[in-house]
Amino acid sequence: MRFVLKCTTEVIPTNIFTPAETVVNYSESAKNKAARPAWAMFVLAALAGVYIAFAGAAANTAAHSLAGVSAARLAAGLVFPAGLCMVLLTNAELVTGNFLMSISALNRDIKIRRILRNWVIVYIGNFAGSVAVAAGCAFFGQLNWSGGALAVYTINAAANKCAMPLQNAFVLGIFCNILVCTGVLASLMAKDVIGRIAGAYFPVAFFVICGFEHSVANMYTVPAGLFANSIARYAALAADAGVNTSPLTWGGFLTRLAMVTLGNLAGGAALGAAMWACARRAQTKADGETKADGETKATG
């Protein structure tokens, strides 16, 4: 059953939307996403892939020379969320956030085929943008920092992702996108730029610090490691550092990417469904209270 949030006559000044209002607002904005021409959808998706890749490159650069794992994860977590902030503020298309379109499907605002069209085009665009940045960083010297230590760090991170058990990739993908989509919705609750940034920042920082798996972030990290490992100097440095690069293959990457993507889909769609159900319940309760109040006044 489709629902529409009703407005009361009482005006209470506030700088945020309620969770129920945010769900309705998201579903309305998703209509515009689904209605975009394919070329515009692809361009905005490629832009989002570039932004997330830039954030990944910056996070790796910030973390690569830190000795402790905790310090490295914290440094990456403080830097990476800027990528999602750029995506949200420019209205670019990120497939992991678009998995919240389960809200629109449940609310019967968009047909399933239009949602699937969006996901496929945006996924391809995200991949193109991310891999382009990965190639640029690997082949044009960005990984040279610390005498090539950044390249070794990137190769090692990519190899570890390719060696990850498939069930881990799926479950960590679920956890990741619950946080990412929470960041998207929290950002949309705010009515000003600072609030939108703050809403997105902390959930994304948490997923990076915890090491959860984000499909679009991996579209940068693993190809960057693959490209770097194809460069003799970087490959030699990685071998000297004892990095096991045997799992680092395109097949290993694409298999794990598929599992992470399914996990991201499950996490994002489930969160969207839960938020829609709670918003619908809140609206039903409000309608019941309004009806009961009207009946009381009529009999009074």
PDB file of C-alpha atoms in Angstrom:
ATOM      1  CA  MET A   1       0.000   0.000   0.000  1.00  0.00           C
ATOM      2  CA  ARG A   2       1.354   3.392  -0.972  1.00  0.00           C
ATOM      3  CA  PHE A   3       1.341   6.087   1.686  1.00  0.00           C
ATOM      4  CA  VAL A   4       1.753   9.849   1.599  1.00  0.00           C
ATOM      5  CA  LEU A   5       2.858  11.706   4.674  1.00  0.00           C
ATOM      6  CA  LYS A   6       0.293  14.319   5.719  1.00  0.00           C
ATOM      7  CA  CYS A   7       1.145  17.719   7.141  1.00  0.00           C
ATOM      8  CA  THR A   8      -0.423  19.086  10.313  1.00  0.00           C
ATOM      9  CA  THR A   9      -1.596  22.660  10.728  1.00  0.00           C
ATOM     10  CA  GLU A  10       0.877  23.215  13.566  1.00  0.00           C
ATOM     11  CA  VAL A  11       4.187  24.638  12.350  1.00  0.00           C
ATOM     12  CA  ILE A  12       7.205  23.750  14.481  1.00  0.00           C
ATOM     13  CA  PRO A  13      10.476  25.316  13.278  1.00  0.00           C
ATOM     14  CA  THR A  14      13.148  22.666  12.861  1.00  0.00           C
ATOM     15  CA  ASN A  15      16.368  22.237  10.940  1.00  0.00           C
ATOM     16  CA  ILE A  16      15.786  18.578  10.130  1.00  0.00           C
ATOM     17  CA  PHE A  17      13.183  16.333   8.589  1.00  0.00           C
ATOM     18  CA  THR A  18      11.756  13.516  10.684  1.00  0.00           C
ATOM     19  CA  PRO A  19      12.711   9.945   9.732  1.00  0.00           C
ATOM     20  CA  ALA A  20       9.227   9.420   8.251  1.00  0.00           C
ATOM     21  CA  GLU A  21       9.468  12.625   6.212  1.00  0.00           C
ATOM     22  CA  THR A  22      12.933  11.596   5.048  1.00  0.00           C
ATOM     23  CA  VAL A  23      11.626   8.264   3.766  1.00  0.00           C
ATOM     24  CA  VAL A  24       8.911  10.015   1.751  1.00  0.00           C
ATOM     25  CA  ASN A  25      11.363  12.641   0.478  1.00  0.00           C
ATOM     26  CA  TYR A  26      13.791   9.932  -0.611  1.00  0.00           C
ATOM     27  CA  SER A  27      11.082   8.068  -2.500  1.00  0.00           C
ATOM     28  CA  GLU A  28      10.094  11.248  -4.299  1.00  0.00           C
ATOM     29  CA  SER A  29      13.696  12.062  -5.239  1.00  0.00           C
ATOM     30  CA  ALA A  30      14.220   8.494  -6.433  1.00  0.00           C
ATOM     31  CA  LYS A  31      11.553   9.107  -9.071  1.00  0.00           C
ATOM     32  CA  ASN A  32      13.873  11.685 -10.633  1.00  0.00           C
ATOM     33  CA  LYS A  33      16.780   9.263 -10.477  1.00  0.00           C
ATOM     34  CA  ALA A  34      14.807   6.562 -12.274  1.00  0.00           C
ATOM     35  CA  ALA A  35      13.500   8.975 -14.911  1.00  0.00           C
ATOM     36  CA  ARG A  36      16.927  10.275 -15.991  1.00  0.00           C
ATOM     37  CA  PRO A  37      18.104   9.513 -19.536  1.00  0.00           C
ATOM     38  CA  ALA A  38      20.571   6.640 -19.634  1.00  0.00           C
ATOM     39  CA  TRP A  39      23.463   8.879 -20.729  1.00  0.00           C
ATOM     40  CA  ALA A  40      22.928  11.309 -17.838  1.00  0.00           C
ATOM     41  CA  MET A  41      22.620   8.443 -15.388  1.00  0.00           C
ATOM     42  CA  PHE A  42      25.886   6.972 -16.655  1.00  0.00           C
ATOM     43  CA  VAL A  43      27.774  10.281 -16.515  1.00  0.00           C
ATOM     44  CA  LEU A  44      26.626  10.992 -12.954  1.00  0.00           C
ATOM     45  CA  ALA A  45      27.509   7.414 -11.995  1.00  0.00           C
ATOM     46  CA  ALA A  46      30.994   7.723 -13.479  1.00  0.00           C
ATOM     47  CA  LEU A  47      31.399  10.963 -11.517  1.00  0.00           C
ATOM     48  CA  ALA A  48      30.405   9.180  -8.304  1.00  0.00           C
ATOM     49  CA  GLY A  49      32.911   6.421  -9.093  1.00  0.00           C
ATOM     50  CA  VAL A  50      35.612   9.072  -9.529  1.00  0.00           C
ATOM     51  CA  TYR A  51      34.713  10.704  -6.204  1.00  0.00           C
ATOM     52  CA  ILE A  52      34.775   7.402  -4.310  1.00  0.00           C
ATOM     53  CA  ALA A  53      38.059   6.471  -5.990  1.00  0.00           C
ATOM     54  CA  PHE A  54      39.591   9.820  -5.027  1.00  0.00           C
ATOM     55  CA  ALA A  55      38.468   9.180  -1.451  1.00  0.00           C
ATOM     56  CA  GLY A  56      40.022   5.699  -1.561  1.00  0.00           C
ATOM     57  CA  ALA A  57      43.282   7.061  -2.950  1.00  0.00           C
ATOM     58  CA  ALA A  58      43.373   9.745  -0.262  1.00  0.00           C
ATOM     59  CA  ALA A  59      42.587   7.237   2.498  1.00  0.00           C
ATOM     60  CA  ASN A  60      45.360   4.892   1.345  1.00  0.00           C
ATOM     61  CA  THR A  61      47.823   7.772   1.121  1.00  0.00           C
ATOM     62  CA  ALA A  62      46.954   8.894   4.653  1.00  0.00           C
ATOM     63  CA  ALA A  63      47.225   5.389   6.115  1.00  0.00           C
ATOM     64  CA  HIS A  64      50.063   3.696   4.232  1.00  0.00           C
ATOM     65  CA  SER A  65      53.009   4.790   6.394  1.00  0.00           C
ATOM     66  CA  LEU A  66      51.363   4.318   9.797  1.00  0.00           C
ATOM     67  CA  ALA A  67      52.764   1.410  11.786  1.00  0.00           C
ATOM     68  CA  GLY A  68      49.714   0.323  13.788  1.00  0.00           C
ATOM     69  CA  VAL A  69      46.624  -1.180  12.192  1.00  0.00           C
ATOM     70  CA  SER A  70      44.351   0.845  14.465  1.00  0.00           C
ATOM     71  CA  ALA A  71      46.051   4.108  13.543  1.00  0.00           C
ATOM     72  CA  ALA A  72      45.937   3.265   9.838  1.00  0.00           C
ATOM     73  CA  ARG A  73      42.221   2.342   9.966  1.00  0.00           C
ATOM     74  CA  LEU A  74      41.440   5.496  11.918  1.00  0.00           C
ATOM     75  CA  ALA A  75      43.325   7.704   9.448  1.00  0.00           C
ATOM     76  CA  ALA A  76      41.514   6.108   6.516  1.00  0.00           C
ATOM     77  CA  GLY A  77      38.179   6.439   8.312  1.00  0.00           C
ATOM     78  CA  LEU A  78      38.687  10.145   8.930  1.00  0.00           C
ATOM     79  CA  VAL A  79      39.453  10.832   5.252  1.00  0.00           C
ATOM     80  CA  PHE A  80      37.255   8.501   3.200  1.00  0.00           C
ATOM     81  CA  PRO A  81      33.770   9.862   4.119  1.00  0.00           C
ATOM     82  CA  ALA A  82      34.464  12.998   2.072  1.00  0.00           C
ATOM     83  CA  GLY A  83      33.842  10.844  -1.011  1.00  0.00           C
ATOM     84  CA  LEU A  84      30.212  10.145  -0.086  1.00  0.00           C
ATOM     85  CA  CYS A  85      29.737  13.787   0.915  1.00  0.00           C
ATOM     86  CA  MET A  86      30.823  14.861  -2.582  1.00  0.00           C
ATOM     87  CA  VAL A  87      28.462  12.326  -4.145  1.00  0.00           C
ATOM     88  CA  LEU A  88      25.491  13.539  -2.118  1.00  0.00           C
ATOM     89  CA  LEU A  89      26.141  17.252  -2.540  1.00  0.00           C
ATOM     90  CA  THR A  90      26.584  16.988  -6.332  1.00  0.00           C
ATOM     91  CA  ASN A  91      23.610  14.621  -6.741  1.00  0.00           C
ATOM     92  CA  ALA A  92      25.851  12.041  -8.407  1.00  0.00           C
ATOM     93  CA  GLU A  93      24.688   8.425  -8.749  1.00  0.00           C
ATOM     94  CA  LEU A  94      26.141   5.808  -6.388  1.00  0.00           C
ATOM     95  CA  VAL A  95      24.724   2.312  -6.721  1.00  0.00           C
ATOM     96  CA  THR A  96      25.114   1.413  -3.039  1.00  0.00           C
ATOM     97  CA  GLY A  97      23.006   4.403  -2.010  1.00  0.00           C
ATOM     98  CA  ASN A  98      20.523   3.642  -4.774  1.00  0.00           C
ATOM     99  CA  PHE A  99      19.853   0.239  -3.216  1.00  0.00           C
ATOM    100  CA  LEU A 100      17.571   2.274  -0.926  1.00  0.00           C
ATOM    101  CA  MET A 101      15.164   2.353  -3.874  1.00  0.00           C
ATOM    102  CA  SER A 102      13.500  -0.584  -2.140  1.00  0.00           C
ATOM    103  CA  ILE A 103      11.614   2.248  -0.408  1.00  0.00           C
ATOM    104  CA  SER A 104      10.225   3.409  -3.758  1.00  0.00           C
ATOM    105  CA  ALA A 105       9.356  -0.122  -4.818  1.00  0.00           C
ATOM    106  CA  LEU A 106       7.429  -0.798  -1.605  1.00  0.00           C
ATOM    107  CA  ASN A 107       5.685   2.555  -1.877  1.00  0.00           C
ATOM    108  CA  ARG A 108       4.777   1.785  -5.529  1.00  0.00           C
ATOM    109  CA  ASP A 109       6.371   4.995  -6.728  1.00  0.00           C
ATOM    110  CA  ILE A 110       8.680   3.326  -9.286  1.00  0.00           C
ATOM    111  CA  LYS A 111       8.263   0.122 -11.238  1.00  0.00           C
ATOM    112  CA  ILE A 112      10.797  -2.617 -10.529  1.00  0.00           C
ATOM    113  CA  ARG A 113      12.112  -2.591 -14.104  1.00  0.00           C
ATOM    114  CA  ARG A 114      12.949   1.133 -13.803  1.00  0.00           C
ATOM    115  CA  ILE A 115      14.810   0.473 -10.555  1.00  0.00           C
ATOM    116  CA  LEU A 116      16.775  -2.401 -12.119  1.00  0.00           C
ATOM    117  CA  ARG A 117      17.614  -0.186 -15.102  1.00  0.00           C
ATOM    118  CA  ASN A 118      19.017   2.424 -12.734  1.00  0.00           C
ATOM    119  CA  TRP A 119      21.073  -0.093 -10.775  1.00  0.00           C
ATOM    120  CA  VAL A 120      22.644  -1.659 -13.883  1.00  0.00           C
ATOM    121  CA  ILE A 121      23.568   1.641 -15.558  1.00  0.00           C
ATOM    122  CA  VAL A 122      24.825   3.208 -12.338  1.00  0.00           C
ATOM    123  CA  TYR A 123      26.865   0.117 -11.449  1.00  0.00           C
ATOM    124  CA  ILE A 124      28.605   0.193 -14.839  1.00  0.00           C
ATOM    125  CA  GLY A 125      29.209   3.939 -14.529  1.00  0.00           C
ATOM    126  CA  ASN A 126      30.621   3.583 -11.015  1.00  0.00           C
ATOM    127  CA  PHE A 127      32.963   0.853 -12.271  1.00  0.00           C
ATOM    128  CA  ALA A 128      34.165   2.958 -15.202  1.00  0.00           C
ATOM    129  CA  GLY A 129      34.901   6.009 -13.055  1.00  0.00           C
ATOM    130  CA  SER A 130      36.643   4.056 -10.304  1.00  0.00           C
ATOM    131  CA  VAL A 131      38.839   1.987 -12.607  1.00  0.00           C
ATOM    132  CA  ALA A 132      39.853   5.092 -14.580  1.00  0.00           C
ATOM    133  CA  VAL A 133      41.166   6.719 -11.398  1.00  0.00           C
ATOM    134  CA  ALA A 134      42.871   3.459 -10.369  1.00  0.00           C
ATOM    135  CA  ALA A 135      44.722   3.343 -13.706  1.00  0.00           C
ATOM    136  CA  GLY A 136      45.702   6.991 -13.438  1.00  0.00           C
ATOM    137  CA  CYS A 137      47.103   6.566  -9.933  1.00  0.00           C
ATOM    138  CA  ALA A 138      49.029   3.379 -10.783  1.00  0.00           C
ATOM    139  CA  PHE A 139      50.484   4.379 -14.149  1.00  0.00           C
ATOM    140  CA  PHE A 140      51.141   8.063 -13.574  1.00  0.00           C
ATOM    141  CA  GLY A 141      53.077   8.101 -10.328  1.00  0.00           C
ATOM    142  CA  GLN A 142      50.574   8.750  -7.537  1.00  0.00           C
ATOM    143  CA  LEU A 143      51.644   5.486  -5.860  1.00  0.00           C
ATOM    144  CA  ASN A 144      55.287   6.633  -5.664  1.00  0.00           C
ATOM    145  CA  TRP A 145      54.910   8.116  -2.186  1.00  0.00           C
ATOM    146  CA  SER A 146      57.415   6.912   0.437  1.00  0.00           C
ATOM    147  CA  GLY A 147      59.659   5.394  -2.204  1.00  0.00           C
ATOM    148  CA  GLY A 148      56.862   3.218  -3.561  1.00  0.00           C
ATOM    149  CA  ALA A 149      55.571   2.127  -0.144  1.00  0.00           C
ATOM    150  CA  LEU A 150      52.121   3.402  -1.099  1.00  0.00           C
ATOM    151  CA  ALA A 151      52.172   1.040  -4.097  1.00  0.00           C
ATOM    152  CA  VAL A 152      53.112  -1.868  -1.814  1.00  0.00           C
ATOM    153  CA  TYR A 153      50.316  -0.930   0.592  1.00  0.00           C
ATOM    154  CA  THR A 154      47.827  -0.803  -2.288  1.00  0.00           C
ATOM    155  CA  ILE A 155      48.983  -4.144  -3.720  1.00  0.00           C
ATOM    156  CA  ASN A 156      48.745  -5.777  -0.287  1.00  0.00           C
ATOM    157  CA  ALA A 157      45.249  -4.363   0.342  1.00  0.00           C
ATOM    158  CA  ALA A 158      44.088  -5.582  -3.070  1.00  0.00           C
ATOM    159  CA  ALA A 159      45.584  -9.057  -2.573  1.00  0.00           C
ATOM    160  CA  ASN A 160      43.880  -9.397   0.818  1.00  0.00           C
ATOM    161  CA  LYS A 161      40.524  -8.491  -0.707  1.00  0.00           C
ATOM    162  CA  CYS A 162      40.995 -11.081  -3.471  1.00  0.00           C
ATOM    163  CA  ALA A 163      41.853 -13.746  -0.867  1.00  0.00           C
ATOM    164  CA  MET A 164      38.784 -13.023   1.276  1.00  0.00           C
ATOM    165  CA  PRO A 165      36.397 -15.973   1.788  1.00  0.00           C
ATOM    166  CA  LEU A 166      33.207 -15.445  -0.190  1.00  0.00           C
ATOM    167  CA  GLN A 167      30.949 -15.620   2.859  1.00  0.00           C
ATOM    168  CA  ASN A 168      33.019 -12.898   4.533  1.00  0.00           C
ATOM    169  CA  ALA A 169      32.700 -10.682   1.466  1.00  0.00           C
ATOM    170  CA  PHE A 170      28.912 -11.092   1.530  1.00  0.00           C
ATOM    171  CA  VAL A 171      28.363 -10.462   5.249  1.00  0.00           C
ATOM    172  CA  LEU A 172      30.812  -7.575   5.474  1.00  0.00           C
ATOM    173  CA  GLY A 173      29.082  -6.127   2.409  1.00  0.00           C
ATOM    174  CA  ILE A 174      25.763  -6.215   4.289  1.00  0.00           C
ATOM    175  CA  PHE A 175      27.237  -4.422   7.297  1.00  0.00           C
ATOM    176  CA  CYS A 176      28.902  -1.835   5.094  1.00  0.00           C
ATOM    177  CA  ASN A 177      25.801  -0.805   3.210  1.00  0.00           C
ATOM    178  CA  ILE A 178      23.609  -0.622   6.288  1.00  0.00           C
ATOM    179  CA  LEU A 179      26.022   2.092   7.422  1.00  0.00           C
ATOM    180  CA  VAL A 180      26.342   3.759   4.009  1.00  0.00           C
ATOM    181  CA  CYS A 181      22.576   3.917   3.510  1.00  0.00           C
ATOM    182  CA  THR A 182      22.149   5.162   7.069  1.00  0.00           C
ATOM    183  CA  GLY A 183      24.570   7.927   6.112  1.00  0.00           C
ATOM    184  CA  VAL A 184      22.530   8.716   2.994  1.00  0.00           C
ATOM    185  CA  LEU A 185      19.273   8.945   4.941  1.00  0.00           C
ATOM    186  CA  ALA A 186      20.866  10.880   7.812  1.00  0.00           C
ATOM    187  CA  SER A 187      22.279  13.333   5.286  1.00  0.00           C
ATOM    188  CA  LEU A 188      18.861  13.804   3.693  1.00  0.00           C
ATOM    189  CA  MET A 189      17.352  14.581   7.092  1.00  0.00           C
ATOM    190  CA  ALA A 190      19.304  17.854   7.226  1.00  0.00           C
ATOM    191  CA  LYS A 191      18.183  21.084   5.584  1.00  0.00           C
ATOM    192  CA  ASP A 192      21.639  22.686   5.350  1.00  0.00           C
ATOM    193  CA  VAL A 193      25.003  21.693   3.877  1.00  0.00           C
ATOM    194  CA  ILE A 194      26.810  21.259   7.207  1.00  0.00           C
ATOM    195  CA  GLY A 195      24.042  19.013   8.495  1.00  0.00           C
ATOM    196  CA  ARG A 196      24.117  16.909   5.333  1.00  0.00           C
ATOM    197  CA  ILE A 197      27.876  16.432   5.638  1.00  0.00           C
ATOM    198  CA  ALA A 198      27.642  15.520   9.326  1.00  0.00           C
ATOM    199  CA  GLY A 199      24.847  13.036   8.653  1.00  0.00           C
ATOM    200  CA  ALA A 200      26.883  11.204   6.027  1.00  0.00           C
ATOM    201  CA  TYR A 201      30.268  11.416   7.722  1.00  0.00           C
ATOM    202  CA  PHE A 202      30.079   9.242  10.822  1.00  0.00           C
ATOM    203  CA  PRO A 203      28.353   6.097   9.468  1.00  0.00           C
ATOM    204  CA  VAL A 204      30.826   5.973   6.566  1.00  0.00           C
ATOM    205  CA  ALA A 205      33.778   6.531   8.909  1.00  0.00           C
ATOM    206  CA  PHE A 206      32.581   3.557  10.958  1.00  0.00           C
ATOM    207  CA  PHE A 207      32.498   1.187   7.970  1.00  0.00           C
ATOM    208  CA  VAL A 208      36.002   2.185   6.895  1.00  0.00           C
ATOM    209  CA  ILE A 209      37.463   1.866  10.397  1.00  0.00           C
ATOM    210  CA  CYS A 210      35.827  -1.563  10.816  1.00  0.00           C
ATOM    211  CA  GLY A 211      37.025  -2.750   7.401  1.00  0.00           C
ATOM    212  CA  PHE A 212      33.587  -3.573   6.024  1.00  0.00           C
ATOM    213  CA  GLU A 213      33.284  -4.104   2.266  1.00  0.00           C
ATOM    214  CA  HIS A 214      31.982  -1.483  -0.169  1.00  0.00           C
ATOM    215  CA  SER A 215      31.663  -2.574  -3.791  1.00  0.00           C
ATOM    216  CA  VAL A 216      32.430   0.811  -5.373  1.00  0.00           C
ATOM    217  CA  ALA A 217      35.389   1.461  -3.060  1.00  0.00           C
ATOM    218  CA  ASN A 218      36.713  -1.956  -4.087  1.00  0.00           C
ATOM    219  CA  MET A 219      36.355  -0.938  -7.742  1.00  0.00           C
ATOM    220  CA  TYR A 220      39.222   1.455  -7.035  1.00  0.00           C
ATOM    221  CA  THR A 221      41.312  -0.451  -4.483  1.00  0.00           C
ATOM    222  CA  VAL A 222      41.642  -3.796  -6.243  1.00  0.00           C
ATOM    223  CA  PRO A 223      42.222  -2.536  -9.813  1.00  0.00           C
ATOM    224  CA  ALA A 224      44.779  -0.070  -8.418  1.00  0.00           C
ATOM    225  CA  GLY A 225      46.594  -3.016  -6.831  1.00  0.00           C
ATOM    226  CA  LEU A 226      46.318  -5.069 -10.018  1.00  0.00           C
ATOM    227  CA  PHE A 227      47.669  -2.234 -12.148  1.00  0.00           C
ATOM    228  CA  ALA A 228      50.468  -1.535  -9.658  1.00  0.00           C
ATOM    229  CA  ASN A 229      51.460  -5.205  -9.582  1.00  0.00           C
ATOM    230  CA  SER A 230      51.809  -5.126 -13.377  1.00  0.00           C
ATOM    231  CA  ILE A 231      54.574  -2.501 -13.029  1.00  0.00           C
ATOM    232  CA  ALA A 232      57.931  -4.229 -12.523  1.00  0.00           C
ATOM    233  CA  ARG A 233      59.275  -1.752  -9.933  1.00  0.00           C
ATOM    234  CA  TYR A 234      56.182  -1.922  -7.756  1.00  0.00           C
ATOM    235  CA  ALA A 235      55.940  -5.710  -8.085  1.00  0.00           C
ATOM    236  CA  ALA A 236      59.579  -6.056  -6.981  1.00  0.00           C
ATOM    237  CA  LEU A 237      58.993  -3.813  -3.964  1.00  0.00           C
ATOM    238  CA  ALA A 238      55.943  -5.867  -2.998  1.00  0.00           C
ATOM    239  CA  ALA A 239      57.925  -9.102  -3.309  1.00  0.00           C
ATOM    240  CA  ASP A 240      60.707  -7.671  -1.148  1.00  0.00           C
ATOM    241  CA  ALA A 241      58.103  -6.729   1.458  1.00  0.00           C
ATOM    242  CA  GLY A 242      56.800 -10.307   1.510  1.00  0.00           C
ATOM    243  CA  VAL A 243      53.409  -9.549  -0.002  1.00  0.00           C
ATOM    244  CA  ASN A 244      51.638 -12.666  -1.289  1.00  0.00           C
ATOM    245  CA  THR A 245      50.284 -11.546  -4.648  1.00  0.00           C
ATOM    246  CA  SER A 246      49.106 -14.981  -5.841  1.00  0.00           C
ATOM    247  CA  PRO A 247      45.419 -14.259  -5.024  1.00  0.00           C
ATOM    248  CA  LEU A 248      45.615 -10.941  -6.888  1.00  0.00           C
ATOM    249  CA  THR A 249      43.877 -11.740 -10.174  1.00  0.00           C
ATOM    250  CA  TRP A 250      41.020 -10.202 -12.150  1.00  0.00           C
ATOM    251  CA  GLY A 251      39.021 -13.389 -11.621  1.00  0.00           C
ATOM    252  CA  GLY A 252      39.507 -13.236  -7.861  1.00  0.00           C
ATOM    253  CA  PHE A 253      38.536  -9.563  -7.890  1.00  0.00           C
ATOM    254  CA  LEU A 254      35.351  -9.997  -9.924  1.00  0.00           C
ATOM    255  CA  THR A 255      34.207 -12.996  -7.862  1.00  0.00           C
ATOM    256  CA  ARG A 256      34.607 -11.097  -4.575  1.00  0.00           C
ATOM    257  CA  LEU A 257      33.127  -7.974  -6.108  1.00  0.00           C
ATOM    258  CA  ALA A 258      29.987  -9.918  -7.012  1.00  0.00           C
ATOM    259  CA  MET A 259      29.629 -11.202  -3.445  1.00  0.00           C
ATOM    260  CA  VAL A 260      30.248  -7.766  -1.915  1.00  0.00           C
ATOM    261  CA  THR A 261      27.697  -6.259  -4.312  1.00  0.00           C
ATOM    262  CA  LEU A 262      25.076  -8.821  -3.274  1.00  0.00           C
ATOM    263  CA  GLY A 263      25.822  -8.050   0.364  1.00  0.00           C
ATOM    264  CA  ASN A 264      25.537  -4.310  -0.296  1.00  0.00           C
ATOM    265  CA  LEU A 265      22.205  -4.919  -2.047  1.00  0.00           C
ATOM    266  CA  ALA A 266      20.882  -7.003   0.835  1.00  0.00           C
ATOM    267  CA  GLY A 267      21.948  -4.477   3.459  1.00  0.00           C
ATOM    268  CA  GLY A 268      20.695  -1.399   1.629  1.00  0.00           C
ATOM    269  CA  ALA A 269      17.393  -2.907   0.506  1.00  0.00           C
ATOM    270  CA  ALA A 270      16.691  -4.310   3.986  1.00  0.00           C
ATOM    271  CA  LEU A 271      17.358  -0.955   5.637  1.00  0.00           C
ATOM    272  CA  GLY A 272      15.106   0.773   3.097  1.00  0.00           C
ATOM    273  CA  ALA A 273      12.317  -1.749   3.730  1.00  0.00           C
ATOM    274  CA  ALA A 274      12.620  -1.349   7.498  1.00  0.00           C
ATOM    275  CA  MET A 275      12.523   2.448   7.307  1.00  0.00           C
ATOM    276  CA  TRP A 276       9.529   2.340   4.928  1.00  0.00           C
ATOM    277  CA  ALA A 277       7.630  -0.022   7.235  1.00  0.00           C
ATOM    278  CA  CYS A 278       8.291   2.164  10.282  1.00  0.00           C
ATOM    279  CA  ALA A 279       7.306   5.343   8.422  1.00  0.00           C
ATOM    280  CA  ARG A 280       4.090   3.700   7.193  1.00  0.00           C
ATOM    281  CA  ARG A 281       3.304   2.493  10.716  1.00  0.00           C
ATOM    282  CA  ALA A 282       3.887   5.985  12.099  1.00  0.00           C
ATOM    283  CA  GLN A 283       1.569   7.464   9.470  1.00  0.00           C
ATOM    284  CA  THR A 284      -1.130   4.849  10.150  1.00  0.00           C
ATOM    285  CA  LYS A 285      -0.937   5.594  13.875  1.00  0.00           C
ATOM    286  CA  ALA A 286      -1.147   9.344  13.229  1.00  0.00           C
ATOM    287  CA  ASP A 287      -4.179   8.842  10.987  1.00  0.00           C
ATOM    288  CA  GLY A 288      -5.858   6.762  13.699  1.00  0.00           C
ATOM    289  CA  GLU A 289      -5.220   9.388  16.356  1.00  0.00           C
ATOM    290  CA  THR A 290      -6.549  12.126  14.063  1.00  0.00           C
ATOM    291  CA  LYS A 291      -9.695  10.107  13.362  1.00  0.00           C
ATOM    292  CA  ALA A 292     -10.235   9.369  17.050  1.00  0.00           C
ATOM    293  CA  ASP A 293      -9.766  13.042  17.945  1.00  0.00           C
ATOM    294  CA  GLY A 294     -12.274  14.047  15.265  1.00  0.00           C
ATOM    295  CA  GLU A 295     -14.832  11.581  16.568  1.00  0.00           C
ATOM    296  CA  THR A 296     -14.342  12.858  20.135  1.00  0.00           C
ATOM    297  CA  LYS A 297     -14.933  16.424  19.037  1.00  0.00           C
ATOM    298  CA  ALA A 298     -18.014  15.406  17.063  1.00  0.00           C
ATOM    299  CA  THR A 299     -19.597  13.618  20.037  1.00  0.00           C
ATOM    300  CA  GLY A 300     -18.463  16.260  22.528  1.00  0.00           C
TER     301      GLY A 300
END
